[in-house]
Coordinates of N, CA and C in Angstrom, one line a residue:
Chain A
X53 N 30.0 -7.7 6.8 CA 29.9 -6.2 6.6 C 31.0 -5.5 7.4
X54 N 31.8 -4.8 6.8 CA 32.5 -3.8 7.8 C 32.3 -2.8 8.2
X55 N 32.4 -2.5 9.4 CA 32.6 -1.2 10.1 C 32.5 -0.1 9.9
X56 N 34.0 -0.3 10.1 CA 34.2 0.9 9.3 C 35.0 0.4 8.8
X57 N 35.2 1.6 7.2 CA 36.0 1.5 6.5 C 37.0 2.3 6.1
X58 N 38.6 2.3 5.1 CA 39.0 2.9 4.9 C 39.7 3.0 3.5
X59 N 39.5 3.4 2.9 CA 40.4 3.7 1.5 C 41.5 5.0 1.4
X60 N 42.5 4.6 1.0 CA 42.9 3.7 0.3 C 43.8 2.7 1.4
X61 N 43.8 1.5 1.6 CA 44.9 0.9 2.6 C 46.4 1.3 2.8
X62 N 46.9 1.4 1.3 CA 48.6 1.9 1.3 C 48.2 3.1 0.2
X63 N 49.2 4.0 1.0 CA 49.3 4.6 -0.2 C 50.9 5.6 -0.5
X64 N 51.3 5.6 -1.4 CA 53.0 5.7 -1.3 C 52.7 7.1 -2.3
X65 N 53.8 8.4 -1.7 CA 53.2 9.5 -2.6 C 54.8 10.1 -2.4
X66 N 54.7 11.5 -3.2 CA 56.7 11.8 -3.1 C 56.1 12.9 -1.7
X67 N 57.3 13.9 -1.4 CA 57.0 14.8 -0.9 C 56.4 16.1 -1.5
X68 N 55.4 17.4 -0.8 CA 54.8 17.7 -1.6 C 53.4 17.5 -2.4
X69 N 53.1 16.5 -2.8 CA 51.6 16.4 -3.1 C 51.1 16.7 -2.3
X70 N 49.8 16.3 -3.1 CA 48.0 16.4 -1.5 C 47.7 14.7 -1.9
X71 N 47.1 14.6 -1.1 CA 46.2 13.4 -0.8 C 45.6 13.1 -0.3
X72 N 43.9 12.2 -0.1 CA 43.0 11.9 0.8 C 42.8 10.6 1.0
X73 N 42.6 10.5 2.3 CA 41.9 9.4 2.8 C 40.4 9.3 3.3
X74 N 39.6 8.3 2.9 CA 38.7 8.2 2.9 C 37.9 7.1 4.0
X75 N 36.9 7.7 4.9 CA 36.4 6.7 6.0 C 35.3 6.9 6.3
X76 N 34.4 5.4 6.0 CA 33.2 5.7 5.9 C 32.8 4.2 7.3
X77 N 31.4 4.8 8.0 CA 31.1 4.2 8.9 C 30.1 3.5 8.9
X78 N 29.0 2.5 8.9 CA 27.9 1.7 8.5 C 27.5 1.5 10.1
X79 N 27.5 2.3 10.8 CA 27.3 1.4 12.5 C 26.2 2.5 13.2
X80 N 25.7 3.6 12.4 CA 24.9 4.4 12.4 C 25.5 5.3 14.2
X81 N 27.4 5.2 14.1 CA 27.3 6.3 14.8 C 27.5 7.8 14.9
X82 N 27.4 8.8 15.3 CA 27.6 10.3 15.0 C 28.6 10.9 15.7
X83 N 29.8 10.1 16.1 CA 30.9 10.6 16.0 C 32.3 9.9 15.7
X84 N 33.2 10.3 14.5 CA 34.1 10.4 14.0 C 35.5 10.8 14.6
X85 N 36.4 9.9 14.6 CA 37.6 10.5 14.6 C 39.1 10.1 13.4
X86 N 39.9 10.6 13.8 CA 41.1 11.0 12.8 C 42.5 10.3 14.1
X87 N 43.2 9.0 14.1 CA 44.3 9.4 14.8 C 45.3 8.3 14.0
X88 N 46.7 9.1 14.3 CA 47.8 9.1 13.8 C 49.0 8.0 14.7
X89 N 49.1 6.8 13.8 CA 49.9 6.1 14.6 C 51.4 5.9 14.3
X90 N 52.5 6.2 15.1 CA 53.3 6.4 14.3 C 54.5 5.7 14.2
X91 N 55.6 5.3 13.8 CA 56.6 4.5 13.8 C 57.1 3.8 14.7
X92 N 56.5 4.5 15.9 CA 57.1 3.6 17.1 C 55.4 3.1 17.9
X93 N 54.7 3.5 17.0 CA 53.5 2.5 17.5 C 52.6 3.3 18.0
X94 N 53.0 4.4 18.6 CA 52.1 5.4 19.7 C 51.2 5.8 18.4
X95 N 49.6 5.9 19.1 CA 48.6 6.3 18.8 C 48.4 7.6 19.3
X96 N 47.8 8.7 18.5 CA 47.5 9.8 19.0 C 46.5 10.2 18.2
X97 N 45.1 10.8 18.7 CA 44.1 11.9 18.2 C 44.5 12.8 17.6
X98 N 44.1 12.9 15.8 CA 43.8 14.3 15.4 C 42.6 14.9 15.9
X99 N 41.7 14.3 14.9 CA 40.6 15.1 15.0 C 39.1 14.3 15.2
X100 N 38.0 14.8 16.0 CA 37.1 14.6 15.9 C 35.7 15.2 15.4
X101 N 34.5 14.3 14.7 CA 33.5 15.0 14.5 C 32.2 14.7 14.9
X102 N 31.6 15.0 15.5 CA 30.5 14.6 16.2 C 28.7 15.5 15.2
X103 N 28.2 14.5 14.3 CA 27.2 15.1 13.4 C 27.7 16.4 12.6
X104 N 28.6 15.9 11.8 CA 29.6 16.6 10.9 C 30.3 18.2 11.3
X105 N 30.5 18.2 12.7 CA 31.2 18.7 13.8 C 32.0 19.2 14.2
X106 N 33.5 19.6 14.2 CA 34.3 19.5 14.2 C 34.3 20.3 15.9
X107 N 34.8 18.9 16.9 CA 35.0 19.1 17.9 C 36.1 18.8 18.7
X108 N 37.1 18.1 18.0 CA 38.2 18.1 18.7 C 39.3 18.2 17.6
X109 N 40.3 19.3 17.6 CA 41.4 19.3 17.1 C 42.8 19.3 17.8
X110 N 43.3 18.3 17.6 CA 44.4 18.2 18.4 C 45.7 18.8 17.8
X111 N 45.6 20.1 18.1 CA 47.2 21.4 17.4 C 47.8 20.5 16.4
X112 N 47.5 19.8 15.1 CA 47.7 19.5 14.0 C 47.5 20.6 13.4
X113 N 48.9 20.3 12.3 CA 49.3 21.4 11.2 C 48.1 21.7 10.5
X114 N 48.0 22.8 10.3 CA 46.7 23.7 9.0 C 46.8 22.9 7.5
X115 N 48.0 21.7 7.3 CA 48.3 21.3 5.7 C 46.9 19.8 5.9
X116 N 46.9 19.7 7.3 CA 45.8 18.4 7.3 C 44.2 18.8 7.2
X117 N 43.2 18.6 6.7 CA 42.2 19.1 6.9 C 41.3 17.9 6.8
X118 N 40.4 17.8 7.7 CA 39.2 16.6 7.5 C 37.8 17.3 7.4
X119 N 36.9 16.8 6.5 CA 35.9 16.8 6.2 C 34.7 15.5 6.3
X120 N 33.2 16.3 6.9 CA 32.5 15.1 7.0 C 31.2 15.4 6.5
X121 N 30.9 15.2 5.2 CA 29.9 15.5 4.6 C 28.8 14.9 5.2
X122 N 28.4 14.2 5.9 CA 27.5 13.5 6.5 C 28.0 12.7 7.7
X123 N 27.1 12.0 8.8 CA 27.7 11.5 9.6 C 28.5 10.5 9.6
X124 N 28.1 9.7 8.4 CA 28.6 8.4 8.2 C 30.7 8.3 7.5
X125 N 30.4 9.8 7.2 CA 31.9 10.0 6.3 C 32.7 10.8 7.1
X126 N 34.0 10.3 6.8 CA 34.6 11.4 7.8 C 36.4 11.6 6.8
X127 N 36.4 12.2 5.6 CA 37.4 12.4 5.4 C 38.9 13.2 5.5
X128 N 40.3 12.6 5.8 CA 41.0 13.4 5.9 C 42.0 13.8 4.2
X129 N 42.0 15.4 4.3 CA 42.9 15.6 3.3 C 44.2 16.3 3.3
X130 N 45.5 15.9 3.2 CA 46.7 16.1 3.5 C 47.4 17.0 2.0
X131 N 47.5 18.3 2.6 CA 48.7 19.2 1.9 C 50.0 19.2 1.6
X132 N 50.9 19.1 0.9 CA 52.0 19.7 1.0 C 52.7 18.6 1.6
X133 N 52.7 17.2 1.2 CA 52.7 16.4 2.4 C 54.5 15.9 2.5
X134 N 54.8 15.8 3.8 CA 56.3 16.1 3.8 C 56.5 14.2 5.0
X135 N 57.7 14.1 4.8 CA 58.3 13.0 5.4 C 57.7 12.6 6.5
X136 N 57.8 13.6 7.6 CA 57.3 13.0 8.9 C 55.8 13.0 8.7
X137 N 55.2 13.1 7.7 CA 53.9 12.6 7.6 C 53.4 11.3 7.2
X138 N 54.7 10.5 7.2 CA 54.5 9.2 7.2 C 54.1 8.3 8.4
X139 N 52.9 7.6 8.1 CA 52.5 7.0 9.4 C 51.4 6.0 8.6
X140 N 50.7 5.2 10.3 CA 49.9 4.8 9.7 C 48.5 5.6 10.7
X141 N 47.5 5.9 9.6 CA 46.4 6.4 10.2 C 44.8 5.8 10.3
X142 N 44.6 5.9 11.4 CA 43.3 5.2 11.7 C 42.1 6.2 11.3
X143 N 41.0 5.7 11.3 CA 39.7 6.4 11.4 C 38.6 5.7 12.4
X144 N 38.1 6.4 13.3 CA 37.1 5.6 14.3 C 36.3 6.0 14.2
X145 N 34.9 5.5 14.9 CA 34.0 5.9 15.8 C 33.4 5.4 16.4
X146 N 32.2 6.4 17.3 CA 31.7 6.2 18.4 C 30.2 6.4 18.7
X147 N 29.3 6.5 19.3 CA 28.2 6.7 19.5 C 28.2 7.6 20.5
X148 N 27.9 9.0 20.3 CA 27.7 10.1 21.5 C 29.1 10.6 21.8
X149 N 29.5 11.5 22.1 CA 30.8 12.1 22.4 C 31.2 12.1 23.5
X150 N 30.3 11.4 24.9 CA 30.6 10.9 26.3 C 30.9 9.7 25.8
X151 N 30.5 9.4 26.0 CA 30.6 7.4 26.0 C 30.8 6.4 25.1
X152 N 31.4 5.0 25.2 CA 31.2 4.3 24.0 C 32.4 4.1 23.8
X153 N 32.4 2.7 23.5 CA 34.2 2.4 22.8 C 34.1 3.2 21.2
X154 N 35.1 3.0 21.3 CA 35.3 3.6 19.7 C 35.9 1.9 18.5
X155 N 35.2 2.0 17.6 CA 35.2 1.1 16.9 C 36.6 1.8 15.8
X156 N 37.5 0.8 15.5 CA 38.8 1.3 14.5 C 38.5 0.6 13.2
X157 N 38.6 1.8 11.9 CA 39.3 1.3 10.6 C 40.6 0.5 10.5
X158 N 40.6 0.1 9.1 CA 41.7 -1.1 9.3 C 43.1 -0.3 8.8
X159 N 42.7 1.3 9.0 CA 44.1 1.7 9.0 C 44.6 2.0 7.4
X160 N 44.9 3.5 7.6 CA 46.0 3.3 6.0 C 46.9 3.7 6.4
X161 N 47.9 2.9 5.7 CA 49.7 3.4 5.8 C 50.0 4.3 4.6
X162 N 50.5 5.5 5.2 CA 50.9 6.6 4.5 C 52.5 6.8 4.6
X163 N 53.2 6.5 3.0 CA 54.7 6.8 2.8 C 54.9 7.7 2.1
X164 N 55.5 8.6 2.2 CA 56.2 9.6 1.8 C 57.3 9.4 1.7
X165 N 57.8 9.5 0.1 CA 59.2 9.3 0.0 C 59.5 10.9 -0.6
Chain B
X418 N 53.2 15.0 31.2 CA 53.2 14.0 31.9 C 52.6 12.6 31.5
X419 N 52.6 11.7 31.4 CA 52.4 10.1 30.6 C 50.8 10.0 31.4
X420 N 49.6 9.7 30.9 CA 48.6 10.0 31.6 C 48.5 8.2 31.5
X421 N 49.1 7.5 30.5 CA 48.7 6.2 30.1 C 50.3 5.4 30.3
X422 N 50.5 4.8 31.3 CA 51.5 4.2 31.2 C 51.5 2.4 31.4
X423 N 52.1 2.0 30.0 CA 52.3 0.5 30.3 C 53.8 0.4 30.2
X424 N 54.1 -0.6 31.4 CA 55.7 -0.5 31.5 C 56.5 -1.9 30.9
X425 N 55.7 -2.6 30.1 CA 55.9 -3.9 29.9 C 56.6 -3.6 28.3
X426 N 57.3 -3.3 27.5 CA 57.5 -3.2 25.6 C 57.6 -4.2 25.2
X427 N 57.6 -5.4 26.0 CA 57.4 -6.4 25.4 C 56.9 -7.7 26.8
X428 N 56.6 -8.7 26.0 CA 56.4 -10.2 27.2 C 56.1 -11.3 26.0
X429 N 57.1 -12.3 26.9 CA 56.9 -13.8 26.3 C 56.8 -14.8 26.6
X430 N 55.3 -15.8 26.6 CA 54.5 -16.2 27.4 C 54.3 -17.6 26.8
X431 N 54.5 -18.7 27.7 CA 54.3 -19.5 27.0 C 52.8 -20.1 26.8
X432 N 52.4 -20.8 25.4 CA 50.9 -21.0 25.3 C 50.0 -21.8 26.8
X433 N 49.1 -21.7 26.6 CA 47.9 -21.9 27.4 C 48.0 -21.3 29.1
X434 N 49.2 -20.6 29.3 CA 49.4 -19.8 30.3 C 48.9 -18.6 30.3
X435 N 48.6 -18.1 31.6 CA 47.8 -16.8 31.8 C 48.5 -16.1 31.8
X436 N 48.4 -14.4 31.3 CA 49.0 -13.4 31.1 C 48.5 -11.9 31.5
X437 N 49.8 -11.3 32.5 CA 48.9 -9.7 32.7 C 49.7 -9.0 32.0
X438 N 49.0 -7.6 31.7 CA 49.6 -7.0 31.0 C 49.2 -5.3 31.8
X439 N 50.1 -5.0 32.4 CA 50.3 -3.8 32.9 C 49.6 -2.7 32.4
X440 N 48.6 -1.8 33.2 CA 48.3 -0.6 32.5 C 48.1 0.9 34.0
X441 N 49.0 1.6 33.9 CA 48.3 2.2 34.8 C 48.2 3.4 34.6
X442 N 47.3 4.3 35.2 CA 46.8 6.2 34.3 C 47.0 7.0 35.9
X443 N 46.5 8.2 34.8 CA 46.8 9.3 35.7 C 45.7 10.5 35.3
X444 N 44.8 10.7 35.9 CA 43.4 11.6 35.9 C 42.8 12.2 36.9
X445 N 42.6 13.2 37.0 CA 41.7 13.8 38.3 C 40.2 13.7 37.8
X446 N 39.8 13.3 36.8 CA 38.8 13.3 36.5 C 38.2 12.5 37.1
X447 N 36.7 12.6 37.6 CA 36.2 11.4 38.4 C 35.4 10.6 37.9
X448 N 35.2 10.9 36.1 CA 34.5 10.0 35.5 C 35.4 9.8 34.1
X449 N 35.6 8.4 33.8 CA 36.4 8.3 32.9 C 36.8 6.9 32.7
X450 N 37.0 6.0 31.5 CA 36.7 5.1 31.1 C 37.9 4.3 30.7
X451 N 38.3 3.0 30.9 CA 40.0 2.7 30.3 C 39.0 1.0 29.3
X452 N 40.1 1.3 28.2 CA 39.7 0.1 27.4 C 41.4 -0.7 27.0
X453 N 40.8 -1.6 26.7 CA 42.2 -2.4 25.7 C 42.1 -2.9 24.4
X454 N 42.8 -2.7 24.0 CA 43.0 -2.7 22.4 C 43.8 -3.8 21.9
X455 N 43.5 -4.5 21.1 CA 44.8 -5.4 20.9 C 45.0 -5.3 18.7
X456 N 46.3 -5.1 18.6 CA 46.3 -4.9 17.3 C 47.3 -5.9 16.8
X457 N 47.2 -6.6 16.3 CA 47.9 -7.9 15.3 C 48.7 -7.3 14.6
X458 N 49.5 -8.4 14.0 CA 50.3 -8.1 12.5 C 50.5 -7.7 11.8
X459 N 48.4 -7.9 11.4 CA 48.0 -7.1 10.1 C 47.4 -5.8 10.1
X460 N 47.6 -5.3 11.8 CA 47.4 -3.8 11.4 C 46.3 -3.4 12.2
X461 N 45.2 -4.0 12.2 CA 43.7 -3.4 12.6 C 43.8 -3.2 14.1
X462 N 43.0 -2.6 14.6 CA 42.6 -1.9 16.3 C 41.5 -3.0 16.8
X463 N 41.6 -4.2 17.7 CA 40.2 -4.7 17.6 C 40.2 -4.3 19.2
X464 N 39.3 -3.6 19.7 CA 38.7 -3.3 20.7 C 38.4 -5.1 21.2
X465 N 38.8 -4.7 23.1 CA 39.0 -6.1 23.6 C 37.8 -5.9 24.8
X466 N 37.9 -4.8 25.1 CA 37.1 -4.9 27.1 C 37.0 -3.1 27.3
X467 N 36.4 -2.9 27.9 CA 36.3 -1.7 28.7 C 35.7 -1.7 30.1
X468 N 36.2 -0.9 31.0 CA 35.8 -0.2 32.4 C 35.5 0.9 32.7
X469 N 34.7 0.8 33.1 CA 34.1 2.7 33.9 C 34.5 2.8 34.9
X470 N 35.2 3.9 35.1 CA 35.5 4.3 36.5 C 34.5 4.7 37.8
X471 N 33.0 4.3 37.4 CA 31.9 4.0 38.6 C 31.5 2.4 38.7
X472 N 32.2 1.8 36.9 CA 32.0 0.4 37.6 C 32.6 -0.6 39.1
X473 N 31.5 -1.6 39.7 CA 31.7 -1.7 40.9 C 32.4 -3.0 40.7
X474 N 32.5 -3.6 39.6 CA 32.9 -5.2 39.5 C 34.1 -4.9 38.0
X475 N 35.1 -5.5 38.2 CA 36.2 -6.1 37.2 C 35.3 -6.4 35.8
X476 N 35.5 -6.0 34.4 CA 34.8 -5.9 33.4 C 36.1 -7.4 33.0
X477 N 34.8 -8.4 32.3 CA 35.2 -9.4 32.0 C 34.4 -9.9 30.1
X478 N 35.5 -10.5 29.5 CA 34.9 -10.7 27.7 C 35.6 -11.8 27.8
X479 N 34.7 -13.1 27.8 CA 35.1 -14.2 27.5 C 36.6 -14.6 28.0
X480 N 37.6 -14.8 27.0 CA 39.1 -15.3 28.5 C 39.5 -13.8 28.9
X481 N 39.2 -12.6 28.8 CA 39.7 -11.3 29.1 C 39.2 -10.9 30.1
X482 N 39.9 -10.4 30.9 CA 39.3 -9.7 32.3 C 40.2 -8.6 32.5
X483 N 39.4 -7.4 33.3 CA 40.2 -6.3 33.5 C 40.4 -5.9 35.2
X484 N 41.7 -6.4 35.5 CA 42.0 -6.4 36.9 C 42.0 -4.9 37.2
X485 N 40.7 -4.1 38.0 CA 40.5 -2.4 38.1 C 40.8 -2.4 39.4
X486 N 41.9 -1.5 40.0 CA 42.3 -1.3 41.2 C 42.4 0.6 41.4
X487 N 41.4 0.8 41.5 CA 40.7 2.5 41.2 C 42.0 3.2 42.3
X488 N 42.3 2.2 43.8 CA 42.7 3.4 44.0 C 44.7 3.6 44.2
X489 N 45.2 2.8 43.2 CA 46.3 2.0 42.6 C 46.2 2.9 40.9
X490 N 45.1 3.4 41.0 CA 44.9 4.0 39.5 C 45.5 2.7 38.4
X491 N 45.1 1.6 38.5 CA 45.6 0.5 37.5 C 44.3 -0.3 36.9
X492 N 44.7 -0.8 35.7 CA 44.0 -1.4 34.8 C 44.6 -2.3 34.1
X493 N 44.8 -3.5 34.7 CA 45.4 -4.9 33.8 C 44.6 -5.3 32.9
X494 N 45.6 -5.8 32.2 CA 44.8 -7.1 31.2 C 44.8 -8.3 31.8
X495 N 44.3 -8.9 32.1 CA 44.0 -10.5 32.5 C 43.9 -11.8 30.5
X496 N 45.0 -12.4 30.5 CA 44.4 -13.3 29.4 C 44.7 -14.5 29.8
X497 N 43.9 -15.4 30.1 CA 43.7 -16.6 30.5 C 44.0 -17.6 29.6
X498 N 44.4 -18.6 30.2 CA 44.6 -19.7 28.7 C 45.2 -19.2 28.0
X499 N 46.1 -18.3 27.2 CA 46.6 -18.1 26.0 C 47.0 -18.7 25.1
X500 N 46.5 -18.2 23.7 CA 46.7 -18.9 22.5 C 47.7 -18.4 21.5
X501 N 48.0 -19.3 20.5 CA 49.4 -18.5 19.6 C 48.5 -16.8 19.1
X502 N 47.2 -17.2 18.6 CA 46.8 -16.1 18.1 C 46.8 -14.6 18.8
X503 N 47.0 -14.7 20.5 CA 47.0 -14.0 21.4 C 48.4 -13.0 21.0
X504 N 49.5 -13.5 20.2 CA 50.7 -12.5 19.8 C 50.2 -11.8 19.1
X505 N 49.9 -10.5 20.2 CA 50.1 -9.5 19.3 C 50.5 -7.7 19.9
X506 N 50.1 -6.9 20.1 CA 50.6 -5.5 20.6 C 49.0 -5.3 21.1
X507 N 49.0 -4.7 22.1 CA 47.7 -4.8 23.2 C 48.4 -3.5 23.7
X508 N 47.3 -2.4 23.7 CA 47.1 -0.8 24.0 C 46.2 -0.7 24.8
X509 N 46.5 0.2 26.3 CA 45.9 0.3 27.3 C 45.5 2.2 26.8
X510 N 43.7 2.4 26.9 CA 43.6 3.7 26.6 C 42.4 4.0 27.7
X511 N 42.7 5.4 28.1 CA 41.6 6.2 28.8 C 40.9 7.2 27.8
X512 N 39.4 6.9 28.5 CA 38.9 8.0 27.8 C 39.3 9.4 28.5
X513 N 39.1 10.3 27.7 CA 39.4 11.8 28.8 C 38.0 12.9 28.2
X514 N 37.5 13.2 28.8 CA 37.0 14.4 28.8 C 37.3 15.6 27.9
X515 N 37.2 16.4 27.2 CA 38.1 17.9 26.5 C 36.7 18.3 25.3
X516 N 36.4 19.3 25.8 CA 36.1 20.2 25.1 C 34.6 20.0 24.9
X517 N 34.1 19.2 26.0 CA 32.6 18.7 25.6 C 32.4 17.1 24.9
X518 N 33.8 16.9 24.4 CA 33.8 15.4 23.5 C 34.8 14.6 24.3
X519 N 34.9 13.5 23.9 CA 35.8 13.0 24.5 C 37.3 12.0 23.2
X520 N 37.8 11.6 23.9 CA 39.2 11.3 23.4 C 39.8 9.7 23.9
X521 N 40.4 9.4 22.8 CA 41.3 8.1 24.0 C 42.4 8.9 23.7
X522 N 43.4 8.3 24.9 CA 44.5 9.0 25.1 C 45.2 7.1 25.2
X523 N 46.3 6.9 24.7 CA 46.7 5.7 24.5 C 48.3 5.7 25.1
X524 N 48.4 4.4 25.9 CA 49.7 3.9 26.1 C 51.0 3.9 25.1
X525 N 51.9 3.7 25.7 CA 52.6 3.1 24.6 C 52.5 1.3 24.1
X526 N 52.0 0.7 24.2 CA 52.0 -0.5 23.7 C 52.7 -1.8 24.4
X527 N 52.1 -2.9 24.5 CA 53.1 -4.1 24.6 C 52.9 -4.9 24.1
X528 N 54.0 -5.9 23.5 CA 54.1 -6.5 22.4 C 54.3 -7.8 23.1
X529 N 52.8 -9.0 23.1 CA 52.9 -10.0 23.4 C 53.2 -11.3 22.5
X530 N 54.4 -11.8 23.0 CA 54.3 -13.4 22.2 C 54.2 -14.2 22.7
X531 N 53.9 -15.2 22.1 CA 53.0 -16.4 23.1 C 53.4 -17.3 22.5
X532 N 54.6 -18.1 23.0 CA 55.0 -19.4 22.6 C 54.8 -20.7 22.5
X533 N 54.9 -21.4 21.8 CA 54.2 -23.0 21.8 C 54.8 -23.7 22.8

């Protein structure tokens, strides 16, 4: 059984479209996050959701927007999407917004040509 | 300022030898949590160990141990024995505190190989 999960694994798009990523969690915990890993490896927090929440936004552009219709889902959806939004992006979570490792998706790689 | 610093971008180790892997932070916070991460090849985050900064004993997972020197502000990897499957990019992260929720705030990475 996994984790968490992520769809779509790759996904290759021009500049300008939208597109979503999709991450769903089975681990019955109630908080969510969004972070962006990027070509040289460094991980960084977008966003988090604690019981469909939105509690931490980390000064990411207004073209990203996540949604979490429930606790178990936590989707992100990308605007307008331009070069340096190529990366690879994780989805986690956690149990409680103090404490708790955070459990990681298996990551989608996002190319913008 | 670098709140997560590992100074190692790479190490090459030969098999069944032991390996540290540098991790040190920077927090005024008096409660707050450092984990490691190890990500392979193929991509995925597999969470390896965690420490609390009230824990009174070195947090230990099977050959993994986490050498905590609170007042060195440091957090090693300890890997014992090492195996080929051990190559791979291992991320030292603190939790941080903000806004009522919390965060990992992550290293930059080091990239272990482990030679036959």
């Amino acid at each position: 059984d996994t984790a968490v999960s992520q769809t779509p694994k790759y996904l290759v798009t021009q500049m300008g479209n939208d597109k979503s990523i999709k991450c769903e969690q089975n681990l019955g915990h109630d908080t969510m996050y969004w972070y962006k890993q990027d070509s040289k490896k460094f991980l960084k927090i977008m966003f988090s959701y604690n019981n469909k929440e939105l509690i931490i936004n980390e000064t990411v552009p207004n073209r990203f927007s996540p949604k979490s219709p429930d606790k178990a889902h936590l989707n992100l959806h990308i605007n307008s999407l331009e070069l340096g939004d190529s990366a690879v992006y994780f989805c986690a979570s956690s149990q409680g917004v103090r404490g708790g490792e955070q459990y990681f998706g298996p990551g989608t790689r996002l190319t913008v040509t | 300022a670098q709140k997560i610093t590992q100074t190692q971008p790479g190490m090459f180790v030969q098999e069944k030898e032991a390996v540290t892997l540098d991790c040190t932070y920077d927090t005024s916070d008096p409660s707050y949590g450092l984990f490691w991460y190890k990500q392979p090849s193929s991509g995925e985050m597999i969470f390896l160990i965690y420490q609390g900064s009230y824990d009174q004993q070195n947090a230990t997972e099977g050959r993994y141990s986490l050498n905590f020197q609170k007042a060195r502000k440091s957090a090693n990897l300890v890997i014992s024995a090492s195996q080929l499957g051990d190559s791979a990019m291992y991320f030292c992260a603190m939790r941080e505190r903000v806004q009522g929720a919390q965060k990992l705030v992550f290293g930059q990475g080091t990239r272990l190989t482990i030679n036959p």
